[in-house]
CSV table of C-alpha atoms in Angstrom, one decimal:
chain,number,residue,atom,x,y,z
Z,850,UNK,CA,-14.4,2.9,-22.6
Z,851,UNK,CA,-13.7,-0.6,-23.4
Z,852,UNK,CA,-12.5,-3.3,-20.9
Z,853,UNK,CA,-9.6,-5.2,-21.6
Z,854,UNK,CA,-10.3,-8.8,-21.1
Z,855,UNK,CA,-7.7,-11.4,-20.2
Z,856,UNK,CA,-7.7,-14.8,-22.0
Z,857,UNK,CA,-9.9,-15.8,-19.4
Z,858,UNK,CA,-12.8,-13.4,-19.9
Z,859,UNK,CA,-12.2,-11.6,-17.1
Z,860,UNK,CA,-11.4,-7.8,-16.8
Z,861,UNK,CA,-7.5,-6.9,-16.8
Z,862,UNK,CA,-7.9,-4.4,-13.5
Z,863,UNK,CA,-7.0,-6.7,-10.7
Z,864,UNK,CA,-4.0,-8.3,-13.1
Z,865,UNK,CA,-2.8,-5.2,-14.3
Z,866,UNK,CA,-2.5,-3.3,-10.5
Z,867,UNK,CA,-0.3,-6.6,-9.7
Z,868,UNK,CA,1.9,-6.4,-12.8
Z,869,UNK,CA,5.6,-5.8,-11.9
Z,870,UNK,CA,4.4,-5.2,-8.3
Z,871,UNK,CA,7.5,-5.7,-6.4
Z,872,UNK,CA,8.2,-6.2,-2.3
Z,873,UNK,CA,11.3,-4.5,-1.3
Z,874,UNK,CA,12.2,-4.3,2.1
Z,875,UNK,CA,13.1,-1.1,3.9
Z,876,UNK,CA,10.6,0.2,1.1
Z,877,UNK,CA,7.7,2.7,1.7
Z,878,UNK,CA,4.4,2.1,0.0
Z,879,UNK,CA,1.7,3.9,-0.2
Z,880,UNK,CA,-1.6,1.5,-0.6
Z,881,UNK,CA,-5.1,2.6,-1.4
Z,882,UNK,CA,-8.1,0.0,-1.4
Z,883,UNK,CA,-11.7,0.7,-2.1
Z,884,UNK,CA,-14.5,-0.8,0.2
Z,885,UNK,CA,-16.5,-3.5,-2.1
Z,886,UNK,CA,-19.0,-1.9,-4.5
Z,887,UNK,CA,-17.7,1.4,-3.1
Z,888,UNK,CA,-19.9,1.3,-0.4
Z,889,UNK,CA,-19.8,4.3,1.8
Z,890,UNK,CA,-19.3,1.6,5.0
Z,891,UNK,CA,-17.2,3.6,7.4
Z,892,UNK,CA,-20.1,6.1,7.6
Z,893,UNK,CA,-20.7,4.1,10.4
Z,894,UNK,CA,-18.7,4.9,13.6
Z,895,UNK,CA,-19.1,1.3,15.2
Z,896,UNK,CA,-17.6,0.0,11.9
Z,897,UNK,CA,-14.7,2.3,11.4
Z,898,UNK,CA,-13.6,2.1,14.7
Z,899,UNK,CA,-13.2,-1.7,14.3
Z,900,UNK,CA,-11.9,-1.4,11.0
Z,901,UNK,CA,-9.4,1.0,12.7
Z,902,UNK,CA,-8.2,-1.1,15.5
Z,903,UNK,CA,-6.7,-3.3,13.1
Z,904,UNK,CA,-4.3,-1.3,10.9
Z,905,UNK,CA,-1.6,-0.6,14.0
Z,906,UNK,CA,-1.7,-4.7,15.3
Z,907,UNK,CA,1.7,-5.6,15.4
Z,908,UNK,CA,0.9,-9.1,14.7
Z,909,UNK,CA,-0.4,-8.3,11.7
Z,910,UNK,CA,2.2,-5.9,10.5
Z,911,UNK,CA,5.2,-8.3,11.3
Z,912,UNK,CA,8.1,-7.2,10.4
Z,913,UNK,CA,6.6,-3.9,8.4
Z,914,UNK,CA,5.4,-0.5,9.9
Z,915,UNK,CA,2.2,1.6,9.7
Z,916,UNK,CA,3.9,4.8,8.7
Z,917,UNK,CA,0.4,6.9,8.5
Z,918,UNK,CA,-3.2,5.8,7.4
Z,919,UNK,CA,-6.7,7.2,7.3
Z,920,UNK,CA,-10.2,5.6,6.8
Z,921,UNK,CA,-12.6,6.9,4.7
Z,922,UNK,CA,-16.2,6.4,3.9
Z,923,UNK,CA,-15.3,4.2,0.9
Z,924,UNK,CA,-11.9,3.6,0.8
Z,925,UNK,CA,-8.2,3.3,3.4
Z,926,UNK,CA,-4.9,5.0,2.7
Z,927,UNK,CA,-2.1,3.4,4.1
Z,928,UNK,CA,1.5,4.5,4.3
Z,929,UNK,CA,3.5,1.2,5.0
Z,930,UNK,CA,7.5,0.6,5.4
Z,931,UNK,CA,8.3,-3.0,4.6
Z,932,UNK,CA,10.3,-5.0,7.0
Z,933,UNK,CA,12.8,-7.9,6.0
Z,934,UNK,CA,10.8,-10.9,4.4
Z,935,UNK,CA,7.6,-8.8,4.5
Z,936,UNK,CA,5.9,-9.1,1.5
Z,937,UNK,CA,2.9,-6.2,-0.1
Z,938,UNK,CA,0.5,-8.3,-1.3
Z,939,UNK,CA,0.3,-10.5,1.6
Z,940,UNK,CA,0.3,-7.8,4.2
Z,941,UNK,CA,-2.6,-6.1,2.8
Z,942,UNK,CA,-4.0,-9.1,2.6
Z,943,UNK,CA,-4.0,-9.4,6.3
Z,944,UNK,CA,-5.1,-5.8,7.3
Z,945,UNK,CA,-8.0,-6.4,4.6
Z,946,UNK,CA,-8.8,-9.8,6.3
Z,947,UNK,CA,-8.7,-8.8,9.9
Z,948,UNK,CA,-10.9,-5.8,9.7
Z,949,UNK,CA,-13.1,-7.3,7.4
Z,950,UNK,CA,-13.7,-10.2,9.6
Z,951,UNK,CA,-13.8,-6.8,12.9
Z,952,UNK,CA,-16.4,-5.1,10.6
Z,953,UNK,CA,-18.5,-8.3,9.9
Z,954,UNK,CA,-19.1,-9.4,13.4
Z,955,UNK,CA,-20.0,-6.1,14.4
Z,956,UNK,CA,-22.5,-6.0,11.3
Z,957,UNK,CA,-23.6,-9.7,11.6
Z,958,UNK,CA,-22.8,-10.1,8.2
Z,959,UNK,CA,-20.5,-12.3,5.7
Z,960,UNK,CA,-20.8,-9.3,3.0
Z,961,UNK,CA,-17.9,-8.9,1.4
Z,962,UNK,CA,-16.1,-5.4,2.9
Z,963,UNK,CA,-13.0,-5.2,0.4
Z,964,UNK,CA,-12.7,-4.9,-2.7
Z,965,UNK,CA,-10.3,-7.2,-4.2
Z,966,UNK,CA,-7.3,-6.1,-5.9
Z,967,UNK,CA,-5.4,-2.4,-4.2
Z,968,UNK,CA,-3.5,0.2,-5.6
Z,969,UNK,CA,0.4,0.8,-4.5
Z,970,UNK,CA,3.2,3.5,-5.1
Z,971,UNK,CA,6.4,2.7,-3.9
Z,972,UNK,CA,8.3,5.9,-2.5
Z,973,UNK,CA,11.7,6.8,-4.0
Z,974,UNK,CA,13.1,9.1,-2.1
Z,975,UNK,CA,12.9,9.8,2.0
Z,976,UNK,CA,12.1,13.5,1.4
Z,977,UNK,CA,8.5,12.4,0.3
Z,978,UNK,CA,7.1,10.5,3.3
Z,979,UNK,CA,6.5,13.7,5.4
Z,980,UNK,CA,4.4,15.1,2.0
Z,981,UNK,CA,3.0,11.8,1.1
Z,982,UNK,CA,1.9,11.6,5.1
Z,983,UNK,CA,0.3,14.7,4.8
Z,984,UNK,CA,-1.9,14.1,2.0
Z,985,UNK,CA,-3.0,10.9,3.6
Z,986,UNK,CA,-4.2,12.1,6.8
Z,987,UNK,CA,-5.7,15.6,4.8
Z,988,UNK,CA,-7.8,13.2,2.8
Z,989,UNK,CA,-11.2,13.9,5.3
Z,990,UNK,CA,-10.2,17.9,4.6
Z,991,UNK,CA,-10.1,17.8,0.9
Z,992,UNK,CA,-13.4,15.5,0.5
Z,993,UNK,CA,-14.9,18.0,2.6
Z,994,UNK,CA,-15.7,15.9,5.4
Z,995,UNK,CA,-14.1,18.0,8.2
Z,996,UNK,CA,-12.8,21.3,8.9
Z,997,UNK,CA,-10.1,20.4,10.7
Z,998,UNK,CA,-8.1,16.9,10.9
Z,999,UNK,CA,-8.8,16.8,14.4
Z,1000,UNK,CA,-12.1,16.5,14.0
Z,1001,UNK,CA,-11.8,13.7,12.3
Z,1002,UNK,CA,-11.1,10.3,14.2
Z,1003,UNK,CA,-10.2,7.6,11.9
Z,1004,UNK,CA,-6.7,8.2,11.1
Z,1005,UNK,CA,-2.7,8.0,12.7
Z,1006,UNK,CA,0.3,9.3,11.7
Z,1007,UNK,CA,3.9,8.4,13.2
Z,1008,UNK,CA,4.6,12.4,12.5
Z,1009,UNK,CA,1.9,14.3,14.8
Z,1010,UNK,CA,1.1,17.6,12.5
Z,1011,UNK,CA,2.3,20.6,13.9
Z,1012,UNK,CA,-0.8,22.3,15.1
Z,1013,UNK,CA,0.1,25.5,13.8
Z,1014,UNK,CA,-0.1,23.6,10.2
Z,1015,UNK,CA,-2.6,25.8,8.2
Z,1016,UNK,CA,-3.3,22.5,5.8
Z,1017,UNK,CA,-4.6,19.9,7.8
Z,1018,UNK,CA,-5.8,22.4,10.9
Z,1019,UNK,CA,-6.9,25.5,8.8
């Protein structure tokens, strides 16, 4: 499959994720990022419980809120609401900073953690942050990683599952 190349020689992947990427607030986005090189990182427990600790710091959320997320091996969902003069691409920015800089001193290592750009979907409707919340969290259950979500660690949700919930607590 060919790469499209910008006028600059580089591939259009990181330009065209950005293209008509808009911050709204009071909006809900759902973000995905890959670690860099999708490197299975967060195999490690020391390092995904760093990486952890920073998605829920309100001083790096502002004025936006950490609806749900959950860490995998290679990659983070998060379920974000933005707050008034919040802005996507800078918020991620700063929860890919922070942990990066939490995994690397735990790692001793100035490797790169993230990879650059991120994927977004801005929610439309109310109705779909329960669903959307629920296949964030279920992630560790459908890569076969767990049998149950509460065996798996690395993840929050502002709606606790009911734990009757065949899905994510089969």
């Amino acid at each position: 499959m060919d790469n499209p190349k910008n006028g600059s020689g580089q591939g259009m992947g990181h330009a065209a994720l950005r293209r008509g990427r808009v911050s709204l607030p009071g909006r809900v986005y759902h973000v995905t990022t890959t670690t860099a090189g999708r490197r299975r990182l967060f195999v490690n427990v020391a390092l995904a419980r760093v990486a952890s600790r920073s998605f829920e710091q309100t001083c790096l959320l502002g004025t936006a809120r950490m609806l749900a997320w959950v860490l995998m091996p290679d990659h983070v969902h998060w379920l974000l609401r933005l707050g008034d003069g919040a802005n996507l691409s800078a918020l991620v920015a700063r929860l890919k900073s922070a942990s990066a800089r939490n995994v690397n001193h735990v790692r001793a290592s100035d490797d790169a953690v993230w990879s650059r750009g991120f994927h977004d979907h801005a929610l439309r409707r109310e109705e779909e942050l329960a669903g959307t919340a629920r296949y964030i969290v279920a992630n560790p259950l459908r890569a076969g990683l767990v049998k149950g979500i509460g065996d798996y660690p690395f993840w929050n949700t502002q709606w606790l599952p009911a734990l009757d919930d065949p899905v994510l607590f089969p």
